[in-house]
Amino acid sequence: FGLSNKFDTEFPSVLTGKVAPEEFKTSISRVNACLRKNLPVNGKWLLCGCLCCCCTLGCSLWPVVCLNKRTRRSIQKLLEWENNRLYHKLGLHWKLSKRKCETSNMMEYVILIEFLPKYPIFRPD
């Protein structure tokens, strides 16, 4: 369903001077812990759904779709919490985004880190 089993904890050079490497690693570790908790259950349901797919006319795959959606929502909530806790104060915004794979036509979810525009606070309304 395009969701990785873990995200890379390597510190991107673009963030040097914007955020501490320890904070970045902590945030990515939280996301990876959420994935580690949810993906084994999704895998078991996917295997069961594939085995029973012919008998149920595809309805046995619905639990996998729902679990995948729940996992995506929990990661999005976690990223929003991280944004409110730290990253918005630093002028960054993290979000989960769907992108096309470079090697194939398949879609995957990636974490995008965007730079928020600075608002001129001394400019009159």
MMTF fields as JSON, N, C-alpha, C and O atoms, coordinates in Angstrom:
{
  "mmtfVersion": "1.0.0",
  "mmtfProducer": "UNKNOWN",
  "numBonds": 499,
  "numAtoms": 500,
  "numGroups": 125,
  "numChains": 1,
  "numModels": 1,
  "chainsPerModel": [1],
  "groupsPerChain": [125],
  "chainIdList": ["A"],
  "bondAtomList": [4, 2, 8, 6, 12, 10, 16, 14, 20, 18, 24, 22, 28, 26, 32, 30, 36, 34, 40, 38, 44, 42, 48, 46, 52, 50, 56, 54, 60, 58, 64, 62, 68, 66, 72, 70, 76, 74, 80, 78, 84, 82, 88, 86, 92, 90, 96, 94, 100, 98, 104, 102, 108, 106, 112, 110, 116, 114, 120, 118, 124, 122, 128, 126, 132, 130, 136, 134, 140, 138, 144, 142, 148, 146, 152, 150, 156, 154, 160, 158, 164, 162, 168, 166, 172, 170, 176, 174, 180, 178, 184, 182, 188, 186, 192, 190, 196, 194, 200, 198, 204, 202, 208, 206, 212, 210, 216, 214, 220, 218, 224, 222, 228, 226, 232, 230, 236, 234, 240, 238, 244, 242, 248, 246, 252, 250, 256, 254, 260, 258, 264, 262, 268, 266, 272, 270, 276, 274, 280, 278, 284, 282, 288, 286, 292, 290, 296, 294, 300, 298, 304, 302, 308, 306, 312, 310, 316, 314, 320, 318, 324, 322, 328, 326, 332, 330, 336, 334, 340, 338, 344, 342, 348, 346, 352, 350, 356, 354, 360, 358, 364, 362, 368, 366, 372, 370, 376, 374, 380, 378, 384, 382, 388, 386, 392, 390, 396, 394, 400, 398, 404, 402, 408, 406, 412, 410, 416, 414, 420, 418, 424, 422, 428, 426, 432, 430, 436, 434, 440, 438, 444, 442, 448, 446, 452, 450, 456, 454, 460, 458, 464, 462, 468, 466, 472, 470, 476, 474, 480, 478, 484, 482, 488, 486, 492, 490, 496, 494],
  "bondOrderList": [1, 1, 1, 1, 1, 1, 1, 1, 1, 1, 1, 1, 1, 1, 1, 1, 1, 1, 1, 1, 1, 1, 1, 1, 1, 1, 1, 1, 1, 1, 1, 1, 1, 1, 1, 1, 1, 1, 1, 1, 1, 1, 1, 1, 1, 1, 1, 1, 1, 1, 1, 1, 1, 1, 1, 1, 1, 1, 1, 1, 1, 1, 1, 1, 1, 1, 1, 1, 1, 1, 1, 1, 1, 1, 1, 1, 1, 1, 1, 1, 1, 1, 1, 1, 1, 1, 1, 1, 1, 1, 1, 1, 1, 1, 1, 1, 1, 1, 1, 1, 1, 1, 1, 1, 1, 1, 1, 1, 1, 1, 1, 1, 1, 1, 1, 1, 1, 1, 1, 1, 1, 1, 1, 1],
  "groupList": [{"groupName": "PHE", "atomNameList": ["N", "CA", "C", "O"], "elementList": ["N", "C", "C", "O"], "formalChargeList": [0, 0, 0, 0], "bondAtomList": [1, 0, 2, 1, 3, 2], "bondOrderList": [1, 1, 2], "singleLetterCode": "F", "chemCompType": "L-PEPTIDE LINKING"}, {"groupName": "GLY", "atomNameList": ["N", "CA", "C", "O"], "elementList": ["N", "C", "C", "O"], "formalChargeList": [0, 0, 0, 0], "bondAtomList": [1, 0, 2, 1, 3, 2], "bondOrderList": [1, 1, 2], "singleLetterCode": "G", "chemCompType": "PEPTIDE LINKING"}, {"groupName": "LEU", "atomNameList": ["N", "CA", "C", "O"], "elementList": ["N", "C", "C", "O"], "formalChargeList": [0, 0, 0, 0], "bondAtomList": [1, 0, 2, 1, 3, 2], "bondOrderList": [1, 1, 2], "singleLetterCode": "L", "chemCompType": "L-PEPTIDE LINKING"}, {"groupName": "SER", "atomNameList": ["N", "CA", "C", "O"], "elementList": ["N", "C", "C", "O"], "formalChargeList": [0, 0, 0, 0], "bondAtomList": [1, 0, 2, 1, 3, 2], "bondOrderList": [1, 1, 2], "singleLetterCode": "S", "chemCompType": "L-PEPTIDE LINKING"}, {"groupName": "ASN", "atomNameList": ["N", "CA", "C", "O"], "elementList": ["N", "C", "C", "O"], "formalChargeList": [0, 0, 0, 0], "bondAtomList": [1, 0, 2, 1, 3, 2], "bondOrderList": [1, 1, 2], "singleLetterCode": "N", "chemCompType": "L-PEPTIDE LINKING"}, {"groupName": "LYS", "atomNameList": ["N", "CA", "C", "O"], "elementList": ["N", "C", "C", "O"], "formalChargeList": [0, 0, 0, 0], "bondAtomList": [1, 0, 2, 1, 3, 2], "bondOrderList": [1, 1, 2], "singleLetterCode": "K", "chemCompType": "L-PEPTIDE LINKING"}, {"groupName": "ASP", "atomNameList": ["N", "CA", "C", "O"], "elementList": ["N", "C", "C", "O"], "formalChargeList": [0, 0, 0, 0], "bondAtomList": [1, 0, 2, 1, 3, 2], "bondOrderList": [1, 1, 2], "singleLetterCode": "D", "chemCompType": "L-PEPTIDE LINKING"}, {"groupName": "THR", "atomNameList": ["N", "CA", "C", "O"], "elementList": ["N", "C", "C", "O"], "formalChargeList": [0, 0, 0, 0], "bondAtomList": [1, 0, 2, 1, 3, 2], "bondOrderList": [1, 1, 2], "singleLetterCode": "T", "chemCompType": "L-PEPTIDE LINKING"}, {"groupName": "GLU", "atomNameList": ["N", "CA", "C", "O"], "elementList": ["N", "C", "C", "O"], "formalChargeList": [0, 0, 0, 0], "bondAtomList": [1, 0, 2, 1, 3, 2], "bondOrderList": [1, 1, 2], "singleLetterCode": "E", "chemCompType": "L-PEPTIDE LINKING"}, {"groupName": "PRO", "atomNameList": ["N", "CA", "C", "O"], "elementList": ["N", "C", "C", "O"], "formalChargeList": [0, 0, 0, 0], "bondAtomList": [1, 0, 2, 1, 3, 2], "bondOrderList": [1, 1, 2], "singleLetterCode": "P", "chemCompType": "L-PEPTIDE LINKING"}, {"groupName": "VAL", "atomNameList": ["N", "CA", "C", "O"], "elementList": ["N", "C", "C", "O"], "formalChargeList": [0, 0, 0, 0], "bondAtomList": [1, 0, 2, 1, 3, 2], "bondOrderList": [1, 1, 2], "singleLetterCode": "V", "chemCompType": "L-PEPTIDE LINKING"}, {"groupName": "ALA", "atomNameList": ["N", "CA", "C", "O"], "elementList": ["N", "C", "C", "O"], "formalChargeList": [0, 0, 0, 0], "bondAtomList": [1, 0, 2, 1, 3, 2], "bondOrderList": [1, 1, 2], "singleLetterCode": "A", "chemCompType": "L-PEPTIDE LINKING"}, {"groupName": "ILE", "atomNameList": ["N", "CA", "C", "O"], "elementList": ["N", "C", "C", "O"], "formalChargeList": [0, 0, 0, 0], "bondAtomList": [1, 0, 2, 1, 3, 2], "bondOrderList": [1, 1, 2], "singleLetterCode": "I", "chemCompType": "L-PEPTIDE LINKING"}, {"groupName": "ARG", "atomNameList": ["N", "CA", "C", "O"], "elementList": ["N", "C", "C", "O"], "formalChargeList": [0, 0, 0, 0], "bondAtomList": [1, 0, 2, 1, 3, 2], "bondOrderList": [1, 1, 2], "singleLetterCode": "R", "chemCompType": "L-PEPTIDE LINKING"}, {"groupName": "CYS", "atomNameList": ["N", "CA", "C", "O"], "elementList": ["N", "C", "C", "O"], "formalChargeList": [0, 0, 0, 0], "bondAtomList": [1, 0, 2, 1, 3, 2], "bondOrderList": [1, 1, 2], "singleLetterCode": "C", "chemCompType": "L-PEPTIDE LINKING"}, {"groupName": "TRP", "atomNameList": ["N", "CA", "C", "O"], "elementList": ["N", "C", "C", "O"], "formalChargeList": [0, 0, 0, 0], "bondAtomList": [1, 0, 2, 1, 3, 2], "bondOrderList": [1, 1, 2], "singleLetterCode": "W", "chemCompType": "L-PEPTIDE LINKING"}, {"groupName": "GLN", "atomNameList": ["N", "CA", "C", "O"], "elementList": ["N", "C", "C", "O"], "formalChargeList": [0, 0, 0, 0], "bondAtomList": [1, 0, 2, 1, 3, 2], "bondOrderList": [1, 1, 2], "singleLetterCode": "Q", "chemCompType": "L-PEPTIDE LINKING"}, {"groupName": "TYR", "atomNameList": ["N", "CA", "C", "O"], "elementList": ["N", "C", "C", "O"], "formalChargeList": [0, 0, 0, 0], "bondAtomList": [1, 0, 2, 1, 3, 2], "bondOrderList": [1, 1, 2], "singleLetterCode": "Y", "chemCompType": "L-PEPTIDE LINKING"}, {"groupName": "HIS", "atomNameList": ["N", "CA", "C", "O"], "elementList": ["N", "C", "C", "O"], "formalChargeList": [0, 0, 0, 0], "bondAtomList": [1, 0, 2, 1, 3, 2], "bondOrderList": [1, 1, 2], "singleLetterCode": "H", "chemCompType": "L-PEPTIDE LINKING"}, {"groupName": "MET", "atomNameList": ["N", "CA", "C", "O"], "elementList": ["N", "C", "C", "O"], "formalChargeList": [0, 0, 0, 0], "bondAtomList": [1, 0, 2, 1, 3, 2], "bondOrderList": [1, 1, 2], "singleLetterCode": "M", "chemCompType": "L-PEPTIDE LINKING"}],
  "groupTypeList": [0, 1, 2, 3, 4, 5, 0, 6, 7, 8, 0, 9, 3, 10, 2, 7, 1, 5, 10, 11, 9, 8, 8, 0, 5, 7, 3, 12, 3, 13, 10, 4, 11, 14, 2, 13, 5, 4, 2, 9, 10, 4, 1, 5, 15, 2, 2, 14, 1, 14, 2, 14, 14, 14, 14, 7, 2, 1, 14, 3, 2, 15, 9, 10, 10, 14, 2, 4, 5, 13, 7, 13, 13, 3, 12, 16, 5, 2, 2, 8, 15, 8, 4, 4, 13, 2, 17, 18, 5, 2, 1, 2, 18, 15, 5, 2, 3, 5, 13, 5, 14, 8, 7, 3, 4, 19, 19, 8, 17, 10, 12, 2, 12, 8, 0, 2, 9, 5, 17, 9, 12, 0, 13, 9, 6],
  "groupIdList": [1, 2, 3, 4, 5, 6, 7, 8, 9, 10, 11, 12, 13, 14, 15, 16, 17, 18, 19, 20, 21, 22, 23, 24, 25, 26, 27, 28, 29, 30, 31, 32, 33, 34, 35, 36, 37, 38, 39, 40, 41, 42, 43, 44, 45, 46, 47, 48, 49, 50, 51, 52, 53, 54, 55, 56, 57, 58, 59, 60, 61, 62, 63, 64, 65, 66, 67, 68, 69, 70, 71, 72, 73, 74, 75, 76, 77, 78, 79, 80, 81, 82, 83, 84, 85, 86, 87, 88, 89, 90, 91, 92, 93, 94, 95, 96, 97, 98, 99, 100, 101, 102, 103, 104, 105, 106, 107, 108, 109, 110, 111, 112, 113, 114, 115, 116, 117, 118, 119, 120, 121, 122, 123, 124, 125],
  "secStructList": [7, 7, 7, 7, 1, 7, 7, 7, 7, 7, 7, 7, 4, 4, 4, 6, 6, 6, 1, 7, 2, 2, 2, 2, 2, 2, 2, 2, 2, 2, 2, 2, 2, 2, 2, 2, 2, 2, 2, 2, 2, 2, 2, 2, 2, 2, 2, 2, 2, 2, 2, 6, 2, 2, 2, 2, 6, 6, 4, 4, 4, 2, 2, 2, 2, 2, 2, 2, 2, 2, 2, 2, 2, 2, 2, 2, 2, 2, 2, 2, 2, 2, 0, 0, 0, 0, 0, 6, 6, 6, 6, 3, 3, 3, 3, 3, 3, 3, 3, 3, 7, 1, 1, 1, 1, 7, 3, 3, 3, 3, 3, 3, 3, 3, 3, 7, 7, 7, 7, 7, 6, 6, 1, 7, 7],
  "xCoordList": [0.815, 0.0, 0.85, 0.331, 2.14, 3.011, 3.629, 4.417, 3.301, 3.835, 5.114, 5.13, 6.181, 7.459, 7.379, 6.511, 8.301, 8.348, 9.215, 9.149, 10.033, 10.76, 11.348, 11.583, 11.579, 12.172, 13.633, 14.006, 14.443, 15.88, 16.148, 15.578, 17.016, 17.333, 18.559, 19.017, 19.092, 20.263, 19.868, 18.862, 20.669, 20.382, 20.65, 21.774, 19.634, 19.854, 20.671, 20.472, 21.572, 22.46, 21.702, 22.19, 20.531, 19.732, 19.276, 19.047, 19.143, 18.645, 19.745, 19.466, 20.983, 22.096, 21.88, 21.656, 21.946, 21.734, 20.274, 19.977, 19.359, 17.925, 17.4, 16.6, 17.854, 17.388, 18.568, 19.454, 18.566, 19.632, 19.485, 18.366, 20.595, 20.513, 19.823, 19.15, 19.985, 19.342, 17.827, 17.116, 17.326, 15.879, 15.321, 14.253, 16.048, 15.621, 15.545, 14.565, 16.594, 16.642, 15.525, 14.934, 15.237, 14.167, 12.809, 11.992, 12.576, 11.309, 11.144, 10.079, 12.185, 12.12, 11.965, 11.262, 12.61, 12.475, 11.043, 10.556, 10.368, 8.959, 8.085, 7.199, 8.337, 7.566, 7.851, 6.933, 9.128, 9.487, 8.893, 8.531, 8.788, 8.167, 6.68, 6.14, 6.034, 4.621, 4.465, 3.546, 5.351, 5.311, 5.601, 4.935, 6.596, 6.971, 5.819, 5.656, 5.032, 3.906, 2.752, 2.093, 2.506, 1.319, 1.539, 0.617, 2.697, 2.885, 2.851, 2.361, 3.333, 3.195, 1.736, 1.425, 0.858, -0.567, -1.11, -1.877, -0.707, -1.149, -0.668, -1.408, 0.55, 1.094, 0.326, 0.065, -0.034, -0.809, -2.188, -2.652, -2.831, -4.14, -4.039, -4.938, -2.944, -2.758, -2.594, -3.173, -1.812, -1.626, -2.955, -3.308, -3.67, -4.978, -5.944, -6.683, -5.937, -6.82, -6.509, -7.418, -5.217, -4.828, -5.231, -5.647, -5.104, -5.482, -6.982, -7.414, -7.767, -9.222, -9.866, -11.091, -9.053, -9.554, -10.542, -11.568, -10.257, -11.143, -12.496, -13.533, -12.482, -13.735, -14.611, -15.838, -13.996, -14.759, -14.933, -15.444, -14.514, -14.607, -13.912, -14.387, -12.788, -11.981, -12.329, -11.59, -13.419, -13.837, -12.89, -12.864, -12.118, -11.198, -10.01, -9.238, -9.851, -8.762, -9.16, -8.302, -10.439, -10.888, -10.238, -9.907, -10.04, -9.353, -7.95, -7.505, -7.255, -5.911, -5.976, -5.144, -6.951, -7.113, -7.41, -6.841, -8.29, -8.638, -7.458, -7.224, -6.716, -5.546, -4.475, -3.822, -4.28, -3.298, -3.7, -2.854, -4.981, -5.484, -5.29, -4.922, -5.538, -5.347, -3.879, -3.57, -2.973, -1.54, -1.122, -0.373, -1.599, -1.283, -1.791, -1.089, -3.007, -3.576, -2.78, -2.568, -2.338, -1.564, -0.213, 0.279, 0.386, 1.653, 1.405, 2.201, 0.322, 0.004, -0.246, 0.19, -0.945, -1.174, 0.137, 0.353, 1.015, 2.313, 3.134, 3.769, 3.127, 3.864, 3.278, 4.021, 1.963, 1.337, 1.718, 1.95, 1.781, 2.216, 3.665, 4.0, 4.524, 5.926, 6.026, 6.836, 5.209, 5.214, 4.84, 5.501, 3.78, 3.336, 4.328, 4.516, 4.957, 5.895, 7.175, 7.677, 7.714, 9.039, 9.194, 9.686, 8.787, 9.225, 8.596, 9.245, 7.362, 6.78, 7.532, 7.65, 8.039, 8.823, 10.144, 10.701, 10.641, 11.903, 11.704, 12.673, 10.445, 10.165, 10.116, 10.333, 9.834, 9.746, 8.366, 7.672, 7.976, 6.696, 6.916, 7.358, 6.605, 6.732, 5.36, 4.36, 5.316, 4.048, 4.312, 5.367, 3.325, 3.368, 2.755, 1.633, 3.495, 3.042, 3.208, 4.125, 2.315, 2.364, 3.142, 2.862, 4.124, 4.935, 5.105, 4.983, 5.388, 5.654, 7.086, 8.011, 7.264, 8.604, 9.446, 8.931, 10.743, 11.647, 11.868, 12.063, 11.837, 12.177, 10.984, 11.166, 9.767, 8.59, 7.412, 7.545, 6.277, 5.061, 4.299, 3.246, 4.794, 4.089, 4.209, 5.106, 3.285, 3.286, 3.819, 3.645, 4.473, 4.988, 4.752, 4.575, 4.751, 4.609, 5.985, 6.807, 6.226, 7.487, 7.179, 6.078, 8.155, 8.02, 8.675, 9.873, 7.883, 8.396, 8.654, 7.845, 9.773, 10.096, 10.136, 11.029, 9.161, 9.046, 9.496, 9.356, 10.036, 10.425, 9.255, 8.76, 8.814, 7.71, 8.22, 9.335, 7.413, 7.854, 7.865, 7.03, 8.823, 8.906, 7.997, 8.048, 7.171, 6.258, 6.918, 7.486, 6.846, 7.434, 6.573, 5.451, 7.105, 6.306, 6.323, 5.483, 7.26, 7.339, 6.57, 6.532, 5.971, 5.216, 3.794, 3.16, 3.292, 1.922, 0.875, 1.104, -0.287, -1.395, -1.982, -2.925],
  "yCoordList": [-1.209, 0.0, 1.261, 2.357, 1.118, 2.27, 2.779, 3.724, 2.189, 2.657, 1.892, 0.661, 2.616, 1.98, 1.233, 1.504, 0.283, -0.387, 0.385, 0.145, 1.318, 2.257, 3.36, 3.174, 4.507, 5.637, 5.767, 5.396, 6.295, 6.434, 7.481, 8.571, 7.143, 8.066, 8.925, 9.664, 8.838, 9.643, 11.119, 11.471, 11.968, 13.399, 14.048, 13.974, 14.694, 15.35, 16.636, 17.396, 16.861, 18.028, 19.345, 20.386, 19.323, 20.535, 21.103, 22.307, 20.245, 20.687, 21.165, 21.555, 21.139, 21.59, 23.056, 23.897, 23.351, 24.698, 25.038, 26.078, 24.185, 24.427, 23.637, 24.143, 22.395, 21.516, 20.648, 20.324, 20.286, 19.437, 18.01, 17.508, 17.353, 15.968, 15.042, 14.093, 15.31, 14.468, 14.59, 13.595, 15.814, 16.021, 15.336, 14.725, 15.44, 14.783, 13.28, 12.638, 12.722, 11.273, 10.824, 9.763, 11.61, 11.284, 11.274, 10.381, 12.256, 12.329, 11.151, 10.534, 10.836, 9.712, 8.398, 7.496, 8.285, 7.078, 6.894, 5.766, 7.99, 7.903, 7.401, 6.572, 7.903, 7.455, 5.974, 5.199, 5.589, 4.186, 3.269, 2.133, 3.744, 2.933, 2.721, 1.642, 3.748, 3.618, 2.6, 1.781, 2.651, 1.677, 0.271, -0.683, 0.141, -1.169, -1.799, -3.019, -0.965, -1.462, -1.922, -2.917, -1.208, -1.46, -2.386, -3.115, -2.395, -3.14, -4.661, -5.316, -5.272, -6.734, -7.203, -8.242, -6.445, -6.784, -6.662, -7.513, -5.594, -5.408, -6.561, -7.018, -7.029, -8.13, -9.422, -10.154, -9.699, -10.92, -10.859, -11.84, -9.706, -9.558, -9.627, -10.15, -9.1, -9.163, -10.604, -11.001, -11.379, -12.79, -13.542, -14.303, -13.323, -13.963, -13.518, -14.335, -12.227, -11.707, -12.252, -12.512, -12.426, -12.978, -14.447, -14.897, -15.188, -16.598, -16.786, -17.734, -15.898, -16.03, -15.157, -15.076, -14.514, -13.546, -14.17, -13.562, -15.35, -15.988, -16.344, -16.193, -16.811, -17.231, -16.038, -16.143, -14.916, -13.76, -12.684, -11.601, -12.976, -12.031, -10.702, -9.635, -10.788, -9.604, -8.889, -7.998, -9.245, -8.559, -8.834, -8.078, -9.906, -10.226, -9.266, -9.289, -8.425, -7.444, -6.123, -5.268, -5.935, -4.697, -4.426, -3.275, -5.44, -5.143, -4.574, -3.724, -5.034, -4.527, -3.065, -2.255, -2.736, -1.353, -0.447, 0.638, -0.892, -0.101, 0.044, 1.126, -1.035, -0.964, -0.061, 0.67, -0.096, 0.769, 2.232, 3.095, 2.506, 3.872, 4.348, 5.5, 3.464, 3.814, 4.097, 5.011, 3.32, 3.538, 4.883, 5.625, 5.203, 6.501, 7.647, 8.64, 7.514, 8.569, 8.736, 9.86, 7.631, 7.744, 8.409, 9.161, 8.142, 8.804, 10.284, 11.127, 10.608, 12.009, 12.765, 13.907, 12.137, 12.769, 12.952, 13.985, 11.957, 12.057, 13.19, 13.952, 13.307, 14.386, 15.747, 16.717, 15.836, 17.096, 17.47, 18.642, 16.478, 16.728, 17.218, 18.163, 16.566, 16.99, 18.415, 19.21, 18.734, 20.092, 21.118, 22.148, 20.84, 21.782, 21.871, 22.94, 20.765, 20.728, 21.494, 22.234, 21.324, 21.864, 22.503, 23.626, 21.814, 22.191, 23.473, 24.192, 23.781, 25.048, 26.222, 27.272, 26.061, 27.122, 27.353, 28.449, 26.311, 26.412, 26.77, 26.877, 26.954, 27.31, 26.122, 26.272, 24.937, 23.719, 23.102, 23.332, 22.312, 21.588, 20.193, 20.041, 19.171, 17.775, 17.272, 17.565, 16.505, 15.892, 14.608, 14.421, 13.738, 12.475, 12.724, 13.22, 12.376, 12.667, 11.448, 10.647, 11.316, 10.211, 10.659, 11.713, 9.849, 10.158, 8.925, 7.795, 9.16, 8.072, 7.581, 8.384, 6.257, 5.672, 6.024, 6.162, 6.166, 6.473, 5.27, 5.426, 4.075, 2.879, 2.204, 1.392, 2.52, 1.861, 2.826, 3.987, 2.345, 3.149, 3.16, 3.791, 2.488, 2.378, 3.672, 4.483, 3.846, 5.02, 4.615, 3.477, 5.568, 5.331, 6.567, 7.669, 6.374, 7.482, 7.896, 7.056, 9.198, 9.756, 10.863, 11.414, 11.178, 12.306, 13.508, 13.495, 14.547, 15.784, 16.777, 16.924, 17.447, 18.506, 19.799, 20.012, 20.655, 21.911, 23.059, 23.011, 24.087, 25.298, 26.271, 26.603, 26.727, 27.676, 29.069, 29.427, 29.862, 31.229, 32.074, 31.909, 32.974, 33.882, 35.075, 35.697, 35.379, 36.498, 37.743, 37.691, 38.849, 40.082, 40.616, 41.074, 40.553, 40.972, 42.476, 43.011, 43.171, 44.619, 45.359, 46.589, 44.663, 45.277, 45.577, 44.712, 46.776, 47.099, 46.337, 45.931, 46.151, 45.434, 46.241, 45.802],
  "zCoordList": [0.0, 0.0, 0.0, 0.209, -0.23, -0.369, 0.91, 0.868, 2.049, 3.315, 3.632, 3.598, 3.94, 4.248, 5.568, 6.397, 5.755, 7.049, 8.03, 9.236, 7.525, 8.387, 7.521, 6.327, 8.139, 7.455, 7.881, 8.994, 6.984, 7.212, 8.29, 8.261, 9.237, 10.338, 10.045, 10.917, 8.835, 8.482, 8.403, 7.787, 9.03, 9.1, 7.75, 7.253, 7.133, 5.845, 6.005, 6.953, 5.085, 5.182, 5.017, 5.456, 4.4, 4.21, 5.549, 5.669, 6.551, 7.856, 8.793, 9.927, 8.336, 9.178, 9.551, 8.68, 10.819, 11.315, 11.563, 12.151, 11.128, 11.348, 12.539, 13.327, 12.666, 13.733, 14.19, 13.399, 15.455, 15.988, 15.459, 15.352, 15.129, 14.644, 15.639, 15.238, 16.932, 17.951, 17.893, 18.034, 17.685, 17.582, 16.346, 16.395, 15.233, 14.005, 14.206, 13.826, 14.808, 15.026, 15.971, 15.768, 16.984, 17.92, 17.211, 17.437, 16.367, 15.637, 14.69, 14.645, 13.935, 13.006, 13.779, 13.325, 14.934, 15.748, 16.238, 16.317, 16.568, 16.978, 15.831, 16.036, 14.631, 13.465, 13.194, 12.925, 13.268, 13.042, 14.096, 13.791, 15.333, 16.395, 16.1, 16.342, 15.581, 15.198, 14.071, 14.094, 13.096, 11.994, 12.491, 12.09, 13.368, 13.906, 14.684, 14.69, 15.331, 16.115, 15.217, 15.52, 14.124, 13.307, 12.119, 11.754, 11.51, 10.269, 10.417, 9.497, 11.503, 11.596, 11.573, 10.991, 12.198, 12.197, 10.776, 10.326, 10.064, 8.682, 7.799, 6.927, 8.012, 7.215, 7.417, 6.462, 8.655, 8.938, 8.277, 7.696, 8.371, 7.744, 6.223, 5.565, 5.659, 4.216, 3.747, 2.735, 4.473, 4.128, 4.212, 3.311, 5.285, 5.459, 4.361, 3.811, 4.044, 3.017, 1.637, 0.849, 1.338, 0.037, -0.086, -1.153, 1.013, 0.992, 0.805, 0.149, 1.373, 1.326, 0.245, 0.158, -0.565, -1.542, -2.531, -2.836, -3.026, -4.021, -3.409, -4.055, -2.177, -1.526, -1.153, -1.158, -0.832, -0.354, -1.421, -1.137, -2.633, -3.755, -3.458, -3.848, -2.764, -2.474, -1.187, -0.768, -0.552, 0.687, 1.854, 2.824, 1.763, 2.861, 2.901, 3.859, 1.882, 1.889, 2.54, 2.758, 2.854, 3.48, 4.838, 5.118, 5.697, 6.966, 6.754, 7.525, 5.721, 5.44, 5.009, 5.418, 4.194, 3.745, 4.942, 5.059, 5.817, 7.003, 7.959, 8.497, 8.169, 9.053, 8.479, 9.223, 7.162, 6.523, 6.662, 6.9, 6.513, 6.669, 8.106, 8.338, 9.062, 10.474, 10.777, 11.541, 10.186, 10.384, 9.807, 10.443, 8.611, 8.0, 8.862, 9.055, 9.38, 10.23, 11.52, 11.976, 12.109, 13.346, 13.079, 13.92, 11.929, 11.584, 11.32, 11.735, 10.641, 10.39, 11.689, 11.836, 12.631, 13.937, 14.684, 15.318, 14.614, 15.262, 14.657, 15.386, 13.33, 12.674, 13.018, 13.171, 13.141, 13.526, 14.959, 15.256, 15.839, 17.214, 17.228, 17.943, 16.43, 16.343, 15.793, 16.27, 14.798, 14.243, 15.297, 15.429, 16.048, 17.079, 18.228, 18.808, 18.554, 19.667, 19.351, 20.198, 18.128, 17.847, 16.476, 16.37, 15.444, 14.1, 13.567, 12.808, 13.936, 13.496, 14.104, 13.472, 15.313, 15.956, 15.238, 15.281, 14.575, 13.837, 12.363, 11.612, 11.953, 10.566, 9.626, 8.423, 10.164, 9.357, 9.508, 10.499, 8.507, 8.561, 7.998, 6.859, 8.798, 8.376, 7.966, 8.621, 6.866, 6.469, 5.702, 5.096, 5.749, 5.021, 3.648, 3.538, 2.612, 1.259, 0.37, 0.557, -0.594, -1.548, -2.778, -3.35, -3.182, -4.358, -5.217, -4.746, -6.477, -7.41, -7.213, -7.087, -7.186, -7.048, -8.269, -9.379, -8.044, -9.151, -10.058, -11.263, -9.486, -10.252, -10.91, -11.817, -10.476, -11.05, -11.062, -10.674, -11.503, -11.56, -10.249, -10.161, -9.239, -7.966, -7.166, -7.395, -6.222, -5.345, -3.972, -3.535, -3.3, -1.956, -1.105, -1.625, 0.204, 1.135, 1.624, 1.989, 1.628, 2.096, 3.101, 3.116, 3.93, 4.849, 4.189, 3.908, 3.943, 3.37, 4.488, 5.404, 4.405, 5.356, 4.563, 3.743, 4.813, 4.087, 4.972, 6.194, 4.344, 5.049, 5.0, 3.922, 6.169, 6.241, 5.904, 6.283, 5.193, 4.879, 6.145, 7.034, 6.203, 7.352, 7.092, 6.031, 8.076, 7.956, 8.544, 9.635, 7.831, 8.374, 9.522, 9.307, 10.727, 11.886, 12.078, 12.802, 11.445, 11.615, 10.53, 10.545, 9.612, 8.527, 9.018, 9.622, 8.769, 9.251, 8.457, 7.318, 9.09, 8.438, 7.375, 6.717]
}
